[in-house]
């Protein structure tokens, strides 16, 4: 998707209204219009990119500090910070975005499963070496 067709790029440009919480040269934060809980917000880099690896490092420097400010401003004691990449990973908008989702109780906020796999330490150590060699 080109940035011209991107709904978040249109929000950044002001072509589509948003419930803006914070804005800087690099970042925009706004309330989610389909929230999972009170205070559910999105923080996006203004630089368009579909996946995290498409965004230059310098365009990401303010993301987590802004998320932290939102957590404090909402008073959330329990919360999730979520960032999805790709359809199979539940990304719905093709522009990098981070959700800050307050979790005030068992019913509201994000609900997830955690299907752990049995650990094979030989395979895990091989994976460790493979990833470290590429970093």
GROMACS .gro file of N, CA and C in nm:
model
  405
    1UNK      N    1   0.085  -0.118   0.000
    1UNK     CA    2   0.000   0.000   0.000
    1UNK      C    3   0.089   0.124   0.000
    2UNK      N    4   0.055   0.217  -0.082
    2UNK     CA    5   0.130   0.342  -0.085
    2UNK      C    6   0.088   0.430   0.032
    3UNK      N    7   0.173   0.523   0.069
    3UNK     CA    8   0.139   0.612   0.179
    3UNK      C    9   0.019   0.700   0.145
    4UNK      N   10  -0.005   0.726   0.016
    4UNK     CA   11  -0.118   0.809  -0.025
    4UNK      C   12  -0.251   0.742   0.008
    5UNK      N   13  -0.255   0.609   0.006
    5UNK     CA   14  -0.378   0.535   0.034
    5UNK      C   15  -0.390   0.493   0.181
    6UNK      N   16  -0.288   0.516   0.259
    6UNK     CA   17  -0.282   0.469   0.398
    6UNK      C   18  -0.369   0.555   0.490
    7UNK      N   19  -0.459   0.491   0.564
    7UNK     CA   20  -0.548   0.565   0.654
    7UNK      C   21  -0.470   0.639   0.763
    8UNK      N   22  -0.363   0.579   0.814
    8UNK     CA   23  -0.285   0.647   0.917
    8UNK      C   24  -0.207   0.765   0.860
    9UNK      N   25  -0.159   0.753   0.736
    9UNK     CA   26  -0.093   0.867   0.672
    9UNK      C   27  -0.192   0.981   0.651
   10UNK      N   28  -0.317   0.947   0.620
   10UNK     CA   29  -0.420   1.049   0.605
   10UNK      C   30  -0.451   1.117   0.739
   11UNK      N   31  -0.444   1.040   0.846
   11UNK     CA   32  -0.463   1.098   0.980
   11UNK      C   33  -0.347   1.191   1.012
   12UNK      N   34  -0.224   1.148   0.982
   12UNK     CA   35  -0.106   1.232   1.005
   12UNK      C   36  -0.119   1.364   0.929
   13UNK      N   37  -0.164   1.359   0.804
   13UNK     CA   38  -0.178   1.480   0.720
   13UNK      C   39  -0.294   1.568   0.765
   14UNK      N   40  -0.385   1.513   0.845
   14UNK     CA   41  -0.502   1.589   0.886
   14UNK      C   42  -0.620   1.574   0.791
   15UNK      N   43  -0.609   1.485   0.693
   15UNK     CA   44  -0.717   1.461   0.598
   15UNK      C   45  -0.833   1.384   0.661
   16UNK      N   46  -0.800   1.306   0.763
   16UNK     CA   47  -0.901   1.231   0.840
   16UNK      C   48  -0.884   1.276   0.984
   17UNK      N   49  -0.994   1.311   1.052
   17UNK     CA   50  -0.981   1.356   1.191
   17UNK      C   51  -0.943   1.242   1.284
   18UNK      N   52  -0.881   1.279   1.396
   18UNK     CA   53  -0.847   1.180   1.498
   18UNK      C   54  -0.864   1.245   1.635
   19UNK      N   55  -0.867   1.162   1.735
   19UNK     CA   56  -0.873   1.207   1.874
   19UNK      C   57  -0.729   1.214   1.925
   20UNK      N   58  -0.660   1.319   1.880
   20UNK     CA   59  -0.516   1.335   1.900
   20UNK      C   60  -0.482   1.357   2.048
   21UNK      N   61  -0.388   1.276   2.095
   21UNK     CA   62  -0.338   1.286   2.232
   21UNK      C   63  -0.202   1.354   2.239
   22UNK      N   64  -0.119   1.331   2.137
   22UNK     CA   65   0.018   1.382   2.137
   22UNK      C   66   0.067   1.387   1.993
   23UNK      N   67   0.148   1.489   1.964
   23UNK     CA   68   0.210   1.497   1.832
   23UNK      C   69   0.346   1.564   1.843
   24UNK      N   70   0.441   1.508   1.768
   24UNK     CA   71   0.574   1.568   1.753
   24UNK      C   72   0.611   1.557   1.606
   25UNK      N   73   0.734   1.591   1.573
   25UNK     CA   74   0.779   1.579   1.434
   25UNK      C   75   0.782   1.434   1.386
   26UNK      N   76   0.800   1.339   1.479
   26UNK     CA   77   0.819   1.199   1.443
   26UNK      C   78   0.701   1.108   1.474
   27UNK      N   79   0.616   1.148   1.568
   27UNK     CA   80   0.517   1.058   1.625
   27UNK      C   81   0.381   1.124   1.637
   28UNK      N   82   0.277   1.042   1.624
   28UNK     CA   83   0.140   1.086   1.651
   28UNK      C   84   0.075   0.980   1.740
   29UNK      N   85   0.004   1.024   1.844
   29UNK     CA   86  -0.070   0.933   1.931
   29UNK      C   87  -0.215   0.979   1.935
   30UNK      N   88  -0.306   0.883   1.928
   30UNK     CA   89  -0.448   0.916   1.929
   30UNK      C   90  -0.527   0.800   1.989
   31UNK      N   91  -0.647   0.832   2.036
   31UNK     CA   92  -0.733   0.729   2.092
   31UNK      C   93  -0.783   0.636   1.982
   32UNK      N   94  -0.789   0.507   2.013
   32UNK     CA   95  -0.843   0.408   1.921
   32UNK      C   96  -0.994   0.425   1.915
   33UNK      N   97  -1.053   0.430   1.794
   33UNK     CA   98  -1.197   0.450   1.783
   33UNK      C   99  -1.276   0.320   1.803
   34UNK      N  100  -1.205   0.208   1.812
   34UNK     CA  101  -1.266   0.078   1.844
   34UNK      C  102  -1.190   0.018   1.963
   35UNK      N  103  -1.198   0.084   2.078
   35UNK     CA  104  -1.112   0.047   2.190
   35UNK      C  105  -1.149  -0.087   2.255
   36UNK      N  106  -1.046  -0.153   2.308
   36UNK     CA  107  -1.067  -0.272   2.389
   36UNK      C  108  -1.093  -0.235   2.534
   37UNK      N  109  -1.056  -0.113   2.573
   37UNK     CA  110  -1.079  -0.064   2.708
   37UNK      C  111  -1.065   0.088   2.708
   38UNK      N  112  -1.104   0.149   2.818
   38UNK     CA  113  -1.093   0.295   2.833
   38UNK      C  114  -0.945   0.336   2.829
   39UNK      N  115  -0.912   0.429   2.741
   39UNK     CA  116  -0.773   0.475   2.728
   39UNK      C  117  -0.692   0.404   2.622
   40UNK      N  118  -0.750   0.306   2.553
   40UNK     CA  119  -0.679   0.235   2.445
   40UNK      C  120  -0.636   0.337   2.340
   41UNK      N  121  -0.507   0.346   2.317
   41UNK     CA  122  -0.452   0.446   2.226
   41UNK      C  123  -0.355   0.382   2.128
   42UNK      N  124  -0.333   0.451   2.017
   42UNK     CA  125  -0.235   0.410   1.917
   42UNK      C  126  -0.124   0.513   1.912
   43UNK      N  127  -0.002   0.466   1.898
   43UNK     CA  128   0.113   0.553   1.877
   43UNK      C  129   0.177   0.509   1.746
   44UNK      N  130   0.189   0.603   1.653
   44UNK     CA  131   0.242   0.569   1.521
   44UNK      C  132   0.359   0.660   1.485
   45UNK      N  133   0.456   0.603   1.413
   45UNK     CA  134   0.557   0.691   1.355
   45UNK      C  135   0.494   0.764   1.237
   46UNK      N  136   0.533   0.886   1.215
   46UNK     CA  137   0.481   0.960   1.099
   46UNK      C  138   0.539   0.907   0.968
   47UNK      N  139   0.655   0.847   0.977
   47UNK     CA  140   0.717   0.784   0.860
   47UNK      C  141   0.635   0.661   0.823
   48UNK      N  142   0.592   0.652   0.698
   48UNK     CA  143   0.512   0.537   0.656
   48UNK      C  144   0.599   0.414   0.637
   49UNK      N  145   0.555   0.304   0.690
   49UNK     CA  146   0.615   0.174   0.668
   49UNK      C  147   0.518   0.068   0.714
   50UNK      N  148   0.507  -0.039   0.639
   50UNK     CA  149   0.412  -0.144   0.672
   50UNK      C  150   0.454  -0.224   0.795
   51UNK      N  151   0.582  -0.259   0.801
   51UNK     CA  152   0.632  -0.341   0.912
   51UNK      C  153   0.743  -0.268   0.985
   52UNK      N  154   0.769  -0.310   1.106
   52UNK     CA  155   0.868  -0.244   1.191
   52UNK      C  156   1.003  -0.231   1.121
   53UNK      N  157   1.041  -0.333   1.047
   53UNK     CA  158   1.170  -0.330   0.977
   53UNK      C  159   1.173  -0.230   0.861
   54UNK      N  160   1.058  -0.175   0.824
   54UNK     CA  161   1.051  -0.075   0.717
   54UNK      C  162   1.072   0.068   0.769
   55UNK      N  163   1.078   0.085   0.900
   55UNK     CA  164   1.088   0.218   0.960
   55UNK      C  165   1.233   0.246   1.000
   56UNK      N  166   1.289   0.360   0.959
   56UNK     CA  167   1.426   0.393   1.002
   56UNK      C  168   1.431   0.406   1.155
   57UNK      N  169   1.543   0.367   1.213
   57UNK     CA  170   1.560   0.371   1.358
   57UNK      C  171   1.530   0.508   1.416
   58UNK      N  172   1.574   0.614   1.348
   58UNK     CA  173   1.554   0.748   1.404
   58UNK      C  174   1.407   0.790   1.408
   59UNK      N  175   1.322   0.723   1.328
   59UNK     CA  176   1.179   0.752   1.330
   59UNK      C  177   1.107   0.678   1.443
   60UNK      N  178   1.179   0.589   1.511
   60UNK     CA  179   1.120   0.509   1.619
   60UNK      C  180   1.160   0.557   1.759
   61UNK      N  181   1.248   0.654   1.768
   61UNK     CA  182   1.307   0.689   1.898
   61UNK      C  183   1.207   0.742   2.001
   62UNK      N  184   1.098   0.800   1.957
   62UNK     CA  185   1.001   0.857   2.052
   62UNK      C  186   0.886   0.764   2.087
   63UNK      N  187   0.875   0.652   2.017
   63UNK     CA  188   0.757   0.565   2.032
   63UNK      C  189   0.737   0.520   2.177
   64UNK      N  190   0.832   0.449   2.235
   64UNK     CA  191   0.811   0.397   2.371
   64UNK      C  192   0.804   0.506   2.477
   65UNK      N  193   0.881   0.615   2.467
   65UNK     CA  194   0.860   0.724   2.563
   65UNK      C  195   0.718   0.781   2.558
   66UNK      N  196   0.659   0.789   2.438
   66UNK     CA  197   0.521   0.838   2.428
   66UNK      C  198   0.424   0.735   2.486
   67UNK      N  199   0.446   0.608   2.459
   67UNK     CA  200   0.363   0.503   2.519
   67UNK      C  201   0.368   0.514   2.672
   68UNK      N  202   0.487   0.533   2.725
   68UNK     CA  203   0.504   0.547   2.870
   68UNK      C  204   0.425   0.667   2.923
   69UNK      N  205   0.430   0.779   2.852
   69UNK     CA  206   0.352   0.896   2.893
   69UNK      C  207   0.203   0.867   2.893
   70UNK      N  208   0.156   0.793   2.794
   70UNK     CA  209   0.015   0.757   2.787
   70UNK      C  210  -0.025   0.667   2.904
   71UNK      N  211   0.060   0.572   2.938
   71UNK     CA  212   0.032   0.485   3.052
   71UNK      C  213   0.013   0.570   3.178
   72UNK      N  214   0.106   0.661   3.199
   72UNK     CA  215   0.097   0.748   3.317
   72UNK      C  216  -0.027   0.838   3.311
   73UNK      N  217  -0.056   0.894   3.194
   73UNK     CA  218  -0.169   0.986   3.180
   73UNK      C  219  -0.303   0.917   3.200
   74UNK      N  220  -0.312   0.791   3.157
   74UNK     CA  221  -0.438   0.718   3.173
   74UNK      C  222  -0.452   0.658   3.312
   75UNK      N  223  -0.342   0.650   3.384
   75UNK     CA  224  -0.346   0.588   3.516
   75UNK      C  225  -0.352   0.436   3.512
   76UNK      N  226  -0.325   0.379   3.396
   76UNK     CA  227  -0.331   0.233   3.383
   76UNK      C  228  -0.228   0.167   3.473
   77UNK      N  229  -0.273   0.078   3.557
   77UNK     CA  230  -0.181   0.001   3.642
   77UNK      C  231  -0.138  -0.128   3.573
   78UNK      N  232  -0.228  -0.183   3.493
   78UNK     CA  233  -0.202  -0.304   3.416
   78UNK      C  234  -0.234  -0.270   3.271
   79UNK      N  235  -0.149  -0.309   3.179
   79UNK     CA  236  -0.168  -0.271   3.039
   79UNK      C  237  -0.084  -0.359   2.949
   80UNK      N  238  -0.120  -0.362   2.823
   80UNK     CA  239  -0.043  -0.430   2.720
   80UNK      C  240   0.006  -0.328   2.620
   81UNK      N  241   0.127  -0.349   2.569
   81UNK     CA  242   0.180  -0.272   2.457
   81UNK      C  243   0.193  -0.375   2.344
   82UNK      N  244   0.126  -0.348   2.234
   82UNK     CA  245   0.117  -0.445   2.126
   82UNK      C  246   0.157  -0.382   1.994
   83UNK      N  247   0.235  -0.455   1.915
   83UNK     CA  248   0.273  -0.411   1.781
   83UNK      C  249   0.276  -0.534   1.692
   84UNK      N  250   0.188  -0.540   1.592
   84UNK     CA  251   0.176  -0.656   1.504
   84UNK      C  252   0.239  -0.627   1.369
   85UNK      N  253   0.294  -0.730   1.305
   85UNK     CA  254   0.357  -0.717   1.173
   85UNK      C  255   0.307  -0.828   1.082
   86UNK      N  256   0.223  -0.793   0.985
   86UNK     CA  257   0.170  -0.890   0.889
   86UNK      C  258   0.033  -0.941   0.927
   87UNK      N  259  -0.042  -0.980   0.824
   87UNK     CA  260  -0.181  -1.025   0.844
   87UNK      C  261  -0.191  -1.145   0.937
   88UNK      N  262  -0.104  -1.243   0.919
   88UNK     CA  263  -0.111  -1.363   1.002
   88UNK      C  264  -0.082  -1.331   1.149
   89UNK      N  265  -0.016  -1.217   1.172
   89UNK     CA  266   0.013  -1.171   1.309
   89UNK      C  267  -0.091  -1.068   1.355
   90UNK      N  268  -0.203  -1.060   1.283
   90UNK     CA  269  -0.318  -0.977   1.320
   90UNK      C  270  -0.301  -0.827   1.292
   91UNK      N  271  -0.212  -0.790   1.199
   91UNK     CA  272  -0.200  -0.649   1.161
   91UNK      C  273  -0.313  -0.616   1.063
   92UNK      N  274  -0.394  -0.517   1.098
   92UNK     CA  275  -0.507  -0.478   1.015
   92UNK      C  276  -0.479  -0.354   0.930
   93UNK      N  277  -0.395  -0.264   0.978
   93UNK     CA  278  -0.361  -0.141   0.904
   93UNK      C  279  -0.213  -0.151   0.866
   94UNK      N  280  -0.185  -0.130   0.738
   94UNK     CA  281  -0.049  -0.147   0.686
   94UNK      C  282   0.037  -0.023   0.709
   95UNK      N  283   0.044   0.018   0.833
   95UNK     CA  284   0.131   0.127   0.878
   95UNK      C  285   0.168   0.089   1.021
   96UNK      N  286   0.296   0.088   1.051
   96UNK     CA  287   0.341   0.049   1.184
   96UNK      C  288   0.266   0.128   1.290
   97UNK      N  289   0.217   0.058   1.390
   97UNK     CA  290   0.149   0.123   1.501
   97UNK      C  291   0.161   0.038   1.627
   98UNK      N  292   0.165   0.108   1.737
   98UNK     CA  293   0.176   0.045   1.868
   98UNK      C  294   0.047   0.074   1.945
   99UNK      N  295  -0.013  -0.030   2.000
   99UNK     CA  296  -0.130  -0.015   2.085
   99UNK      C  297  -0.087  -0.005   2.230
  100UNK      N  298  -0.144   0.087   2.305
  100UNK     CA  299  -0.133   0.088   2.450
  100UNK      C  300  -0.274   0.057   2.499
  101UNK      N  301  -0.290  -0.061   2.558
  101UNK     CA  302  -0.422  -0.111   2.594
  101UNK      C  303  -0.431  -0.132   2.745
  102UNK      N  304  -0.498  -0.041   2.816
  102UNK     CA  305  -0.516  -0.063   2.959
  102UNK      C  306  -0.592  -0.193   2.985
  103UNK      N  307  -0.557  -0.262   3.092
  103UNK     CA  308  -0.621  -0.389   3.131
  103UNK      C  309  -0.676  -0.370   3.272
  104UNK      N  310  -0.793  -0.303   3.285
  104UNK     CA  311  -0.845  -0.271   3.418
  104UNK      C  312  -0.904  -0.389   3.493
  105UNK      N  313  -0.945  -0.493   3.421
  105UNK     CA  314  -1.005  -0.611   3.484
  105UNK      C  315  -0.999  -0.728   3.386
  106UNK      N  316  -1.051  -0.843   3.427
  106UNK     CA  317  -1.043  -0.963   3.344
  106UNK      C  318  -1.125  -0.953   3.216
  107UNK      N  319  -1.231  -0.870   3.216
  107UNK     CA  320  -1.319  -0.861   3.101
  107UNK      C  321  -1.275  -0.759   2.997
  108UNK      N  322  -1.216  -0.650   3.039
  108UNK     CA  323  -1.179  -0.542   2.947
  108UNK      C  324  -1.031  -0.551   2.911
  109UNK      N  325  -0.997  -0.490   2.798
  109UNK     CA  326  -0.859  -0.490   2.754
  109UNK      C  327  -0.829  -0.611   2.668
  110UNK      N  328  -0.703  -0.640   2.656
  110UNK     CA  329  -0.658  -0.746   2.567
  110UNK      C  330  -0.665  -0.882   2.636
  111UNK      N  331  -0.708  -0.981   2.560
  111UNK     CA  332  -0.706  -1.120   2.607
  111UNK      C  333  -0.621  -1.200   2.509
  112UNK      N  334  -0.529  -1.276   2.560
  112UNK     CA  335  -0.441  -1.353   2.471
  112UNK      C  336  -0.418  -1.493   2.526
  113UNK      N  337  -0.384  -1.581   2.436
  113UNK     CA  338  -0.336  -1.714   2.473
  113UNK      C  339  -0.184  -1.715   2.458
  114UNK      N  340  -0.119  -1.811   2.516
  114UNK     CA  341   0.026  -1.821   2.507
  114UNK      C  342   0.061  -1.968   2.487
  115UNK      N  343   0.049  -2.017   2.362
  115UNK     CA  344   0.070  -2.160   2.336
  115UNK      C  345   0.219  -2.198   2.336
  116UNK      N  346   0.272  -2.218   2.455
  116UNK     CA  347   0.414  -2.250   2.469
  116UNK      C  348   0.449  -2.382   2.402
  117UNK      N  349   0.571  -2.387   2.350
  117UNK     CA  350   0.621  -2.509   2.290
  117UNK      C  351   0.721  -2.573   2.385
  118UNK      N  352   0.733  -2.705   2.376
  118UNK     CA  353   0.830  -2.777   2.459
  118UNK      C  354   0.971  -2.735   2.417
  119UNK      N  355   1.057  -2.713   2.514
  119UNK     CA  356   1.193  -2.665   2.488
  119UNK      C  357   1.287  -2.779   2.455
  120UNK      N  358   1.355  -2.764   2.341
  120UNK     CA  359   1.465  -2.852   2.301
  120UNK      C  360   1.589  -2.764   2.305
  121UNK      N  361   1.671  -2.777   2.410
  121UNK     CA  362   1.783  -2.686   2.430
  121UNK      C  363   1.890  -2.695   2.322
  122UNK      N  364   1.905  -2.809   2.257
  122UNK     CA  365   2.000  -2.817   2.145
  122UNK      C  366   1.954  -2.727   2.031
  123UNK      N  367   1.825  -2.735   1.998
  123UNK     CA  368   1.771  -2.650   1.892
  123UNK      C  369   1.771  -2.504   1.935
  124UNK      N  370   1.742  -2.478   2.061
  124UNK     CA  371   1.740  -2.340   2.112
  124UNK      C  372   1.879  -2.278   2.106
  125UNK      N  373   1.982  -2.355   2.142
  125UNK     CA  374   2.119  -2.303   2.135
  125UNK      C  375   2.164  -2.281   1.990
  126UNK      N  376   2.120  -2.367   1.900
  126UNK     CA  377   2.152  -2.348   1.757
  126UNK      C  378   2.085  -2.220   1.706
  127UNK      N  379   1.961  -2.196   1.749
  127UNK     CA  380   1.891  -2.074   1.710
  127UNK      C  381   1.961  -1.951   1.768
  128UNK      N  382   2.005  -1.960   1.892
  128UNK     CA  383   2.079  -1.851   1.955
  128UNK      C  384   2.201  -1.813   1.871
  129UNK      N  385   2.279  -1.912   1.832
  129UNK     CA  386   2.398  -1.887   1.752
  129UNK      C  387   2.362  -1.827   1.616
  130UNK      N  388   2.257  -1.876   1.555
  130UNK     CA  389   2.215  -1.827   1.423
  130UNK      C  390   2.173  -1.679   1.431
  131UNK      N  391   2.093  -1.645   1.528
  131UNK     CA  392   2.044  -1.508   1.540
  131UNK      C  393   2.158  -1.412   1.578
  132UNK      N  394   2.242  -1.453   1.673
  132UNK     CA  395   2.353  -1.366   1.716
  132UNK      C  396   2.448  -1.339   1.599
  133UNK      N  397   2.469  -1.437   1.512
  133UNK     CA  398   2.559  -1.417   1.398
  133UNK      C  399   2.505  -1.313   1.300
  134UNK      N  400   2.374  -1.294   1.297
  134UNK     CA  401   2.312  -1.199   1.205
  134UNK      C  402   2.293  -1.060   1.267
  135UNK      N  403   2.319  -1.047   1.393
  135UNK     CA  404   2.303  -0.918   1.459
  135UNK      C  405   2.434  -0.843   1.457
   0.00000   0.00000   0.00000
